[in-house]
Amino acid sequence: MKECIAVINAGSSSIKFSVFTNDNSSSSSSGDDSLELIFKGQVDGIGVAPKFEATAPDGTILASNEWANHPDVNHKMLLDEIIQWAGENLDGREIRAVGHRVVHGGKIYSKPVLVDESVLQTLETFVALAPLHQPHNLVPIKTLAQMDPYLFQVACFDTAFHTTMPDVARNFALPRNFTQEGVHRYGFHGLSYEYIANKLPSFDLQAAKGRAVVAHLGSGASMCAMLKSKSIASTMGFTAIDGLPMGTRTGSLDPGVVLYLMRQKHMDTDDIERLLYKESGMLGISGISNDMRVLMKSDDPRAKEAVDIFVYRVKKELAGLVAALEGIDTLVFTAGIGENSPQIREQICQGLQWLGIRIDSEANRRGKPRISTSDSDVSVWVIPTNEELMIAMHTRKLMVQNTVYH
Ligand code: AMP
């Protein structure tokens, strides 16, 4: 029977899934040559108005559904719906393994891991490090393990790519005992950065060997400084609210603001968490939307201010990463905003000419792949990311290593 690999990315309000072919399964290749997308989909709006949609690789809608919000329409029930729909649409294929996006690998995991009971227990201990994400990431792993204890499940971490960061980039200026117990920068979006690092040589071999900054600009946004394709610094820190302002997250904030909110506004931990993660960023500044497309179209000065702050902060953080790299050869834009907004890319690059960054307006408008002028000191690229494919590649690699094939 032909087989396939499923990928699950479960968050607090959405569960995304993709299924890839895993043909040539007896080959020892761990690349993406045998991994072709069969379908993908998601349930979003969990807890508000859950909606399911599955699409073919060409974007054709294969199925959709909606539910009224109800306590029974929870992550578990919606996951069951996905499993059932996927099972009925595999066209005779068998799911041989499932790769999961897991936000936190703590101090322990610097690469993906095959999940068993003891690994799962370890992953549970990282809930304290990412309370809004980690529990949701673990639900599908536990649910599938209950359904089939022998299912090959792999956890792929957002933090793993950044374990190459040196101490000087990793550690906060806190007393050592905090650092030793794990209160330091981890960095996130690692699967996206790893995918770009893998792709970079096919676009620009020199870039892959040199100093690159990758800007993952989506509803979550961060940047990574890569030296010879390894992370040496990231704008995200202990949590995924550090660094750039995002759709609804503050990005870096003077910690004194949190003390002020506690003392003067009598806000408790949950209030502050909601403010920092859900009510700030582009949404908080504009009071209109967290969606960059909406803000770019709006005439409201508050929308313009939100976009201006975003662009300003990208430039400022980028300069910091260039300092960490002691120069820059390559800049890569990726994720929803980075891949799709020529205006934002142009606004960012216009302020960076002093760094030797010059973009070609026409190439930027077309958006791919190289958008810098031929005389630009820094090559600038737009490279679409694919975290799901990266997870499928890792899953396949572990299957080969664990001789799942005979
Ligand atoms: P992601 O989290 O990578 O899926 O990116 C989502 C973000 O990308 C949202 O803020 C979208 O508004 C933004 N986005 C997608 N397409 C565009 C576009 N054409 N122009 C500006 N922002 C976009």
Short mmCIF file of C-alpha atoms and ligand atoms in Angstrom, two decimals:
data_model
loop_
_atom_site.label_atom_id
_atom_site.label_comp_id
_atom_site.label_asym_id
_atom_site.label_seq_id
_atom_site.Cartn_x
_atom_site.Cartn_y
_atom_site.Cartn_z
CA MET A 1 0.00 0.00 0.00
CA LYS A 2 1.25 3.50 -0.79
CA GLU A 3 2.00 5.53 2.25
CA CYS A 4 2.06 9.12 3.42
CA ILE A 5 3.22 11.41 6.21
CA ALA A 6 0.82 13.72 8.05
CA VAL A 7 1.88 17.00 9.64
CA ILE A 8 -0.06 18.70 12.43
CA ASN A 9 0.41 22.22 13.70
CA ALA A 10 -2.02 22.74 16.58
CA GLY A 11 -2.31 26.16 18.19
CA SER A 12 -4.63 27.79 20.68
CA SER A 13 -7.29 28.76 18.13
CA SER A 14 -6.40 26.66 15.09
CA ILE A 15 -5.31 23.18 14.02
CA LYS A 16 -3.49 23.07 10.69
CA PHE A 17 -2.78 19.81 8.91
CA SER A 18 -1.07 18.62 5.73
CA VAL A 19 -0.53 15.22 4.20
CA PHE A 20 2.45 14.42 1.98
CA THR A 21 3.20 11.42 -0.20
CA ASN A 22 6.07 9.30 1.02
CA ASP A 23 6.91 7.40 -2.11
CA ASN A 24 10.38 5.95 -2.74
CA SER A 25 10.09 5.02 0.93
CA SER A 26 12.83 2.42 0.77
CA SER A 27 15.35 5.04 -0.37
CA SER A 28 17.68 6.46 2.24
CA SER A 29 17.03 9.96 0.97
CA SER A 30 15.96 12.41 3.65
CA GLY A 31 15.33 15.33 1.30
CA ASP A 32 11.98 16.56 0.00
CA ASP A 33 12.16 14.74 -3.34
CA SER A 34 9.59 12.11 -2.41
CA LEU A 35 7.36 14.42 -0.35
CA GLU A 36 4.54 15.83 -2.41
CA LEU A 37 1.59 17.60 -0.86
CA ILE A 38 -1.66 15.61 -1.25
CA PHE A 39 -3.90 18.05 0.62
CA LYS A 40 -3.81 20.48 3.49
CA GLY A 41 -6.34 22.25 5.64
CA GLN A 42 -7.18 23.76 8.93
CA VAL A 43 -9.78 24.40 11.54
CA ASP A 44 -9.55 27.95 12.79
CA GLY A 45 -11.66 30.13 15.05
CA ILE A 46 -11.63 27.47 17.79
CA GLY A 47 -13.43 28.87 20.83
CA VAL A 48 -15.21 31.53 18.75
CA ALA A 49 -16.69 30.19 15.50
CA PRO A 50 -14.80 27.07 14.34
CA LYS A 51 -14.45 26.65 10.57
CA PHE A 52 -12.94 23.72 8.70
CA GLU A 53 -11.49 23.90 5.22
CA ALA A 54 -9.36 21.46 3.25
CA THR A 55 -7.69 22.30 -0.05
CA ALA A 56 -5.83 20.52 -2.82
CA PRO A 57 -2.26 21.64 -3.69
CA ASP A 58 -3.66 23.95 -6.41
CA GLY A 59 -5.92 25.68 -3.86
CA THR A 60 -9.18 23.96 -4.93
CA ILE A 61 -11.45 23.67 -1.91
CA LEU A 62 -12.07 19.99 -1.18
CA ALA A 63 -14.29 20.34 1.88
CA SER A 64 -15.55 22.92 4.33
CA ASN A 65 -17.66 22.99 7.45
CA GLU A 66 -18.67 25.36 10.25
CA TRP A 67 -19.85 24.85 13.79
CA ALA A 68 -21.65 27.06 16.27
CA ASN A 69 -19.46 27.67 19.27
CA HIS A 70 -20.20 25.18 22.05
CA PRO A 71 -18.09 23.66 24.84
CA ASP A 72 -18.28 20.27 23.07
CA VAL A 73 -16.79 21.78 19.90
CA ASN A 74 -13.31 21.68 21.44
CA HIS A 75 -9.81 20.85 20.20
CA LYS A 76 -10.35 17.12 20.78
CA MET A 77 -13.63 16.97 18.85
CA LEU A 78 -12.27 19.06 15.99
CA LEU A 79 -9.16 16.92 15.80
CA ASP A 80 -11.41 13.84 15.51
CA GLU A 81 -13.20 15.58 12.61
CA ILE A 82 -9.88 16.21 10.85
CA ILE A 83 -8.72 12.63 11.39
CA GLN A 84 -11.98 11.28 10.04
CA TRP A 85 -11.98 13.55 6.97
CA ALA A 86 -8.31 12.85 6.22
CA GLY A 87 -8.83 9.09 6.63
CA GLU A 88 -11.68 9.17 4.09
CA ASN A 89 -9.66 11.15 1.55
CA LEU A 90 -6.34 9.33 1.46
CA ASP A 91 -7.19 7.53 -1.74
CA GLY A 92 -6.05 4.17 -0.43
CA ARG A 93 -2.86 5.48 1.16
CA GLU A 94 -1.84 4.69 4.72
CA ILE A 95 -0.56 7.31 7.16
CA ARG A 96 2.79 5.88 8.24
CA ALA A 97 3.96 8.70 10.49
CA VAL A 98 2.86 12.04 11.92
CA GLY A 99 5.13 15.03 12.43
CA HIS A 100 4.08 17.70 14.91
CA ARG A 101 5.10 21.30 15.32
CA VAL A 102 5.99 21.76 18.98
CA VAL A 103 6.94 25.23 20.05
CA HIS A 104 9.36 24.42 22.85
CA GLY A 105 12.15 21.87 23.08
CA GLY A 106 13.55 23.49 26.25
CA LYS A 107 17.24 23.09 26.97
CA ILE A 108 17.11 19.44 25.97
CA TYR A 109 16.07 19.07 22.34
CA SER A 110 18.31 20.56 19.67
CA LYS A 111 16.72 18.43 16.95
CA PRO A 112 13.44 16.59 16.26
CA VAL A 113 12.69 13.57 18.39
CA LEU A 114 10.65 10.39 18.08
CA VAL A 115 7.95 10.69 20.75
CA ASP A 116 7.44 7.98 23.35
CA GLU A 117 5.93 8.13 26.82
CA SER A 118 9.08 9.50 28.47
CA VAL A 119 9.63 12.14 25.75
CA LEU A 120 6.02 13.22 26.16
CA GLN A 121 6.54 13.63 29.89
CA THR A 122 9.60 15.79 29.22
CA LEU A 123 7.65 17.91 26.72
CA GLU A 124 4.97 18.45 29.37
CA THR A 125 7.59 20.03 31.62
CA PHE A 126 8.08 22.78 29.00
CA VAL A 127 4.45 23.92 29.35
CA ALA A 128 5.67 26.44 31.93
CA LEU A 129 7.95 27.96 29.25
CA ALA A 130 5.17 28.32 26.65
CA PRO A 131 1.84 28.05 28.45
CA LEU A 132 -0.21 29.47 25.57
CA HIS A 133 1.19 27.14 22.90
CA GLN A 134 2.83 23.99 24.27
CA PRO A 135 -0.33 22.38 25.76
CA HIS A 136 -2.16 22.72 22.43
CA ASN A 137 0.82 21.28 20.55
CA LEU A 138 0.76 18.20 22.78
CA VAL A 139 -2.98 17.42 22.57
CA PRO A 140 -2.82 15.80 19.09
CA ILE A 141 0.25 13.77 20.04
CA LYS A 142 -1.54 12.36 23.08
CA THR A 143 -4.81 11.79 21.22
CA LEU A 144 -3.12 9.92 18.37
CA ALA A 145 -0.98 7.87 20.80
CA GLN A 146 -4.17 6.77 22.54
CA MET A 147 -5.71 5.75 19.21
CA ASP A 148 -2.57 3.91 18.07
CA PRO A 149 0.26 3.45 20.60
CA TYR A 150 2.61 2.24 17.81
CA LEU A 151 2.09 5.25 15.53
CA PHE A 152 5.44 6.85 14.58
CA GLN A 153 5.12 10.39 15.93
CA VAL A 154 7.85 13.01 15.69
CA ALA A 155 8.05 16.31 17.57
CA CYS A 156 9.76 19.14 15.65
CA PHE A 157 10.66 22.21 17.69
CA ASP A 158 10.54 25.93 16.92
CA THR A 159 13.42 26.46 19.34
CA ALA A 160 15.78 23.76 18.01
CA PHE A 161 17.35 25.76 15.16
CA HIS A 162 18.52 28.41 17.62
CA THR A 163 20.45 26.11 19.94
CA THR A 164 23.59 27.20 18.03
CA MET A 165 23.30 30.74 19.46
CA PRO A 166 26.38 31.64 21.52
CA ASP A 167 25.96 32.48 25.22
CA VAL A 168 26.52 36.16 24.57
CA ALA A 169 23.40 36.24 22.35
CA ARG A 170 21.45 33.82 24.48
CA ASN A 171 21.82 35.06 28.03
CA PHE A 172 19.92 37.88 29.70
CA ALA A 173 21.61 40.21 32.16
CA LEU A 174 19.98 38.37 35.05
CA PRO A 175 21.69 36.72 38.02
CA ARG A 176 23.30 33.45 36.89
CA ASN A 177 20.92 31.15 38.75
CA PHE A 178 18.04 32.28 36.51
CA THR A 179 20.09 31.63 33.37
CA GLN A 180 21.10 28.21 34.67
CA GLU A 181 17.49 27.20 35.25
CA GLY A 182 16.64 28.11 31.65
CA VAL A 183 15.55 31.75 31.78
CA HIS A 184 17.37 32.79 28.61
CA ARG A 185 16.65 33.46 24.95
CA TYR A 186 15.45 30.44 22.97
CA GLY A 187 14.28 32.02 19.71
CA PHE A 188 11.31 30.71 17.71
CA HIS A 189 10.13 30.21 14.08
CA GLY A 190 13.06 27.78 13.90
CA LEU A 191 11.38 25.43 11.41
CA SER A 192 10.85 28.33 9.03
CA TYR A 193 14.49 29.45 9.38
CA GLU A 194 15.73 25.91 8.92
CA TYR A 195 13.68 25.57 5.73
CA ILE A 196 15.15 28.83 4.38
CA ALA A 197 18.68 27.75 5.43
CA ASN A 198 18.16 24.52 3.46
CA LYS A 199 16.86 26.39 0.41
CA LEU A 200 19.39 29.22 0.39
CA PRO A 201 22.22 27.31 -1.36
CA SER A 202 19.98 26.67 -4.38
CA PHE A 203 19.39 30.44 -4.68
CA ASP A 204 22.76 31.79 -3.64
CA LEU A 205 25.60 29.51 -2.58
CA GLN A 206 27.68 32.41 -1.26
CA ALA A 207 24.75 33.53 0.92
CA ALA A 208 24.51 30.10 2.49
CA LYS A 209 28.20 30.32 3.40
CA GLY A 210 28.08 33.93 4.57
CA ARG A 211 26.21 36.37 6.82
CA ALA A 212 22.44 36.39 6.31
CA VAL A 213 19.50 37.96 8.08
CA VAL A 214 16.18 36.19 7.51
CA ALA A 215 13.05 38.22 8.23
CA HIS A 216 10.08 35.96 8.96
CA LEU A 217 7.35 38.61 8.78
CA GLY A 218 3.91 37.08 9.33
CA SER A 219 1.22 37.54 11.94
CA GLY A 220 3.96 36.29 14.24
CA ALA A 221 7.20 38.01 13.22
CA SER A 222 10.86 37.59 14.05
CA MET A 223 14.28 37.82 12.48
CA CYS A 224 17.27 35.53 12.65
CA ALA A 225 20.95 36.23 12.08
CA MET A 226 22.57 33.26 10.36
CA LEU A 227 26.29 32.74 9.99
CA LYS A 228 27.05 29.93 7.51
CA SER A 229 23.37 28.92 7.74
CA LYS A 230 23.44 28.55 11.56
CA SER A 231 21.48 30.78 13.93
CA ILE A 232 23.68 33.09 15.97
CA ALA A 233 20.99 35.54 17.15
CA SER A 234 17.23 35.98 17.07
CA THR A 235 14.85 38.83 17.86
CA MET A 236 12.59 36.48 19.79
CA GLY A 237 13.67 35.59 23.28
CA PHE A 238 12.45 33.57 26.24
CA THR A 239 8.98 33.75 24.73
CA ALA A 240 7.49 34.52 21.35
CA ILE A 241 6.43 38.03 22.39
CA ASP A 242 9.93 39.49 22.23
CA GLY A 243 11.44 41.44 19.35
CA LEU A 244 9.27 42.82 16.56
CA PRO A 245 5.72 44.07 17.14
CA MET A 246 3.34 41.55 15.56
CA GLY A 247 -0.33 41.16 14.64
CA THR A 248 -1.45 41.22 18.27
CA ARG A 249 1.82 40.92 20.26
CA THR A 250 3.83 43.83 21.63
CA GLY A 251 7.33 42.70 20.70
CA SER A 252 10.09 44.07 22.95
CA LEU A 253 8.74 46.16 25.76
CA ASP A 254 10.41 47.91 28.65
CA PRO A 255 9.85 45.43 31.53
CA GLY A 256 9.07 48.48 33.67
CA VAL A 257 5.77 48.76 31.80
CA VAL A 258 4.71 45.41 33.27
CA LEU A 259 5.53 46.60 36.80
CA TYR A 260 3.55 49.80 36.16
CA LEU A 261 0.52 47.79 34.94
CA MET A 262 0.66 45.61 38.04
CA ARG A 263 1.09 48.45 40.54
CA GLN A 264 -0.96 51.25 39.03
CA LYS A 265 -3.57 49.36 36.98
CA HIS A 266 -3.85 46.37 39.34
CA MET A 267 -3.67 44.01 36.38
CA ASP A 268 -3.07 40.36 37.26
CA THR A 269 -1.00 37.80 35.31
CA ASP A 270 -3.87 36.78 33.02
CA ASP A 271 -4.76 40.41 32.23
CA ILE A 272 -1.16 41.20 31.36
CA GLU A 273 -0.73 38.04 29.33
CA ARG A 274 -3.84 38.90 27.29
CA LEU A 275 -2.62 42.45 26.76
CA LEU A 276 0.88 41.40 25.65
CA TYR A 277 -0.15 38.50 23.40
CA LYS A 278 -3.65 39.29 22.11
CA GLU A 279 -4.49 42.99 22.33
CA SER A 280 -1.30 44.77 21.32
CA GLY A 281 0.88 44.93 18.20
CA MET A 282 -0.76 46.08 14.96
CA LEU A 283 -4.23 45.59 16.46
CA GLY A 284 -3.45 47.55 19.59
CA ILE A 285 -1.76 50.48 17.83
CA SER A 286 -4.36 50.80 15.05
CA GLY A 287 -7.47 49.81 16.99
CA ILE A 288 -8.58 48.48 13.57
CA SER A 289 -7.07 45.12 12.69
CA ASN A 290 -4.17 42.73 13.21
CA ASP A 291 -4.17 42.03 9.46
CA MET A 292 -1.47 43.90 7.57
CA ARG A 293 -3.55 43.84 4.36
CA VAL A 294 -6.39 45.72 6.08
CA LEU A 295 -3.99 48.27 7.55
CA MET A 296 -2.25 48.89 4.22
CA LYS A 297 -5.59 49.64 2.56
CA SER A 298 -6.90 51.89 5.34
CA ASP A 299 -6.79 55.73 5.21
CA ASP A 300 -6.98 55.91 8.99
CA PRO A 301 -3.82 57.58 10.42
CA ARG A 302 -3.76 55.00 13.21
CA ALA A 303 -3.34 52.24 10.60
CA LYS A 304 -0.46 54.17 9.02
CA GLU A 305 1.14 54.61 12.43
CA ALA A 306 0.94 50.85 13.09
CA VAL A 307 2.63 50.09 9.74
CA ASP A 308 5.27 52.78 10.35
CA ILE A 309 6.10 51.36 13.77
CA PHE A 310 6.36 47.85 12.29
CA VAL A 311 8.73 49.03 9.53
CA TYR A 312 10.80 51.12 11.98
CA ARG A 313 11.22 48.21 14.36
CA VAL A 314 12.20 45.79 11.56
CA LYS A 315 14.94 48.22 10.49
CA LYS A 316 16.13 48.76 14.05
CA GLU A 317 16.24 45.05 14.91
CA LEU A 318 17.91 44.30 11.59
CA ALA A 319 20.72 46.72 12.36
CA GLY A 320 21.22 44.93 15.70
CA LEU A 321 21.47 41.55 13.96
CA VAL A 322 23.93 42.98 11.42
CA ALA A 323 26.08 44.09 14.36
CA ALA A 324 25.92 40.54 15.75
CA LEU A 325 27.03 39.20 12.35
CA GLU A 326 29.65 41.95 11.92
CA GLY A 327 28.21 42.69 8.50
CA ILE A 328 25.62 41.36 6.10
CA ASP A 329 25.80 39.64 2.71
CA THR A 330 22.18 38.56 2.30
CA LEU A 331 18.72 39.60 3.44
CA VAL A 332 15.78 37.20 2.99
CA PHE A 333 12.11 38.09 3.35
CA THR A 334 9.65 35.30 4.11
CA ALA A 335 6.18 34.50 5.63
CA GLY A 336 2.83 36.21 4.92
CA ILE A 337 3.97 39.85 4.93
CA GLY A 338 7.56 39.19 3.81
CA GLU A 339 6.45 37.11 0.82
CA ASN A 340 3.43 39.13 -0.27
CA SER A 341 3.91 42.81 0.46
CA PRO A 342 6.19 44.69 -1.96
CA GLN A 343 5.27 47.96 -0.18
CA ILE A 344 6.47 46.78 3.23
CA ARG A 345 9.66 45.31 1.72
CA GLU A 346 10.29 48.59 -0.07
CA GLN A 347 9.67 50.72 3.02
CA ILE A 348 12.07 48.56 5.02
CA CYS A 349 14.80 48.54 2.35
CA GLN A 350 14.52 52.26 1.59
CA GLY A 351 15.81 52.96 5.06
CA LEU A 352 18.70 50.54 4.72
CA GLN A 353 20.65 51.96 1.80
CA TRP A 354 23.43 52.95 4.21
CA LEU A 355 23.93 49.20 4.77
CA GLY A 356 24.46 48.63 1.05
CA ILE A 357 20.94 47.34 0.48
CA ARG A 358 19.41 48.46 -2.82
CA ILE A 359 16.33 46.87 -4.28
CA ASP A 360 15.06 46.83 -7.84
CA SER A 361 11.48 48.18 -7.79
CA GLU A 362 10.31 46.02 -10.66
CA ALA A 363 11.84 42.82 -9.23
CA ASN A 364 10.37 43.74 -5.85
CA ARG A 365 6.92 44.23 -7.37
CA ARG A 366 7.17 40.79 -8.99
CA GLY A 367 8.37 39.52 -5.66
CA LYS A 368 10.73 36.75 -6.56
CA PRO A 369 13.18 35.54 -6.01
CA ARG A 370 16.07 38.07 -6.08
CA ILE A 371 14.86 41.64 -5.58
CA SER A 372 18.16 43.52 -5.13
CA THR A 373 19.83 45.51 -7.92
CA SER A 374 22.90 44.03 -9.57
CA ASP A 375 25.09 46.66 -7.86
CA SER A 376 23.60 46.13 -4.37
CA ASP A 377 26.30 45.11 -1.86
CA VAL A 378 23.73 42.91 -0.16
CA SER A 379 21.68 40.37 -2.13
CA VAL A 380 18.01 40.55 -1.15
CA TRP A 381 15.65 37.64 -1.72
CA VAL A 382 12.01 36.71 -1.30
CA ILE A 383 11.84 33.00 -0.49
CA PRO A 384 8.53 31.38 0.47
CA THR A 385 8.82 29.39 3.67
CA ASN A 386 7.30 25.94 4.21
CA GLU A 387 7.32 24.84 7.83
CA GLU A 388 5.02 21.89 7.12
CA LEU A 389 7.36 20.47 4.49
CA MET A 390 10.29 20.93 6.90
CA ILE A 391 8.40 18.89 9.51
CA ALA A 392 7.61 16.19 6.93
CA MET A 393 11.31 16.09 5.94
CA HIS A 394 12.36 15.68 9.57
CA THR A 395 9.76 12.98 10.12
CA ARG A 396 10.94 11.10 7.07
CA LYS A 397 14.57 11.41 8.15
CA LEU A 398 13.78 9.89 11.56
CA MET A 399 11.83 7.10 9.85
CA VAL A 400 14.90 6.27 7.78
CA GLN A 401 17.20 6.49 10.84
CA ASN A 402 14.90 4.28 12.87
CA THR A 403 14.70 1.79 10.01
CA VAL A 404 10.94 1.97 9.82
CA TYR A 405 11.53 0.62 6.30
CA HIS A 406 12.62 -2.95 5.78
P1 AMP B 1 1.46 34.30 8.20
O1 AMP B 1 1.36 34.35 9.70
O2 AMP B 1 2.83 34.00 7.70
O3 AMP B 1 0.41 33.43 7.57
O4 AMP B 1 1.15 35.79 7.68
C1 AMP B 1 -0.07 36.41 7.94
C2 AMP B 1 0.10 37.89 7.75
O5 AMP B 1 0.51 38.15 6.40
C3 AMP B 1 -1.17 38.71 7.97
O6 AMP B 1 -0.89 39.85 8.75
C4 AMP B 1 -1.56 39.12 6.59
O7 AMP B 1 -2.22 40.34 6.57
C5 AMP B 1 -0.20 39.28 5.93
N1 AMP B 1 -0.31 39.31 4.48
C6 AMP B 1 -0.67 38.32 3.64
N2 AMP B 1 -0.71 38.78 2.37
C7 AMP B 1 -0.36 40.11 2.42
C8 AMP B 1 -0.22 41.15 1.45
N3 AMP B 1 -0.44 40.94 0.16
N4 AMP B 1 0.14 42.38 1.89
C9 AMP B 1 0.37 42.62 3.20
N5 AMP B 1 0.25 41.68 4.15
C10 AMP B 1 -0.11 40.42 3.77
#
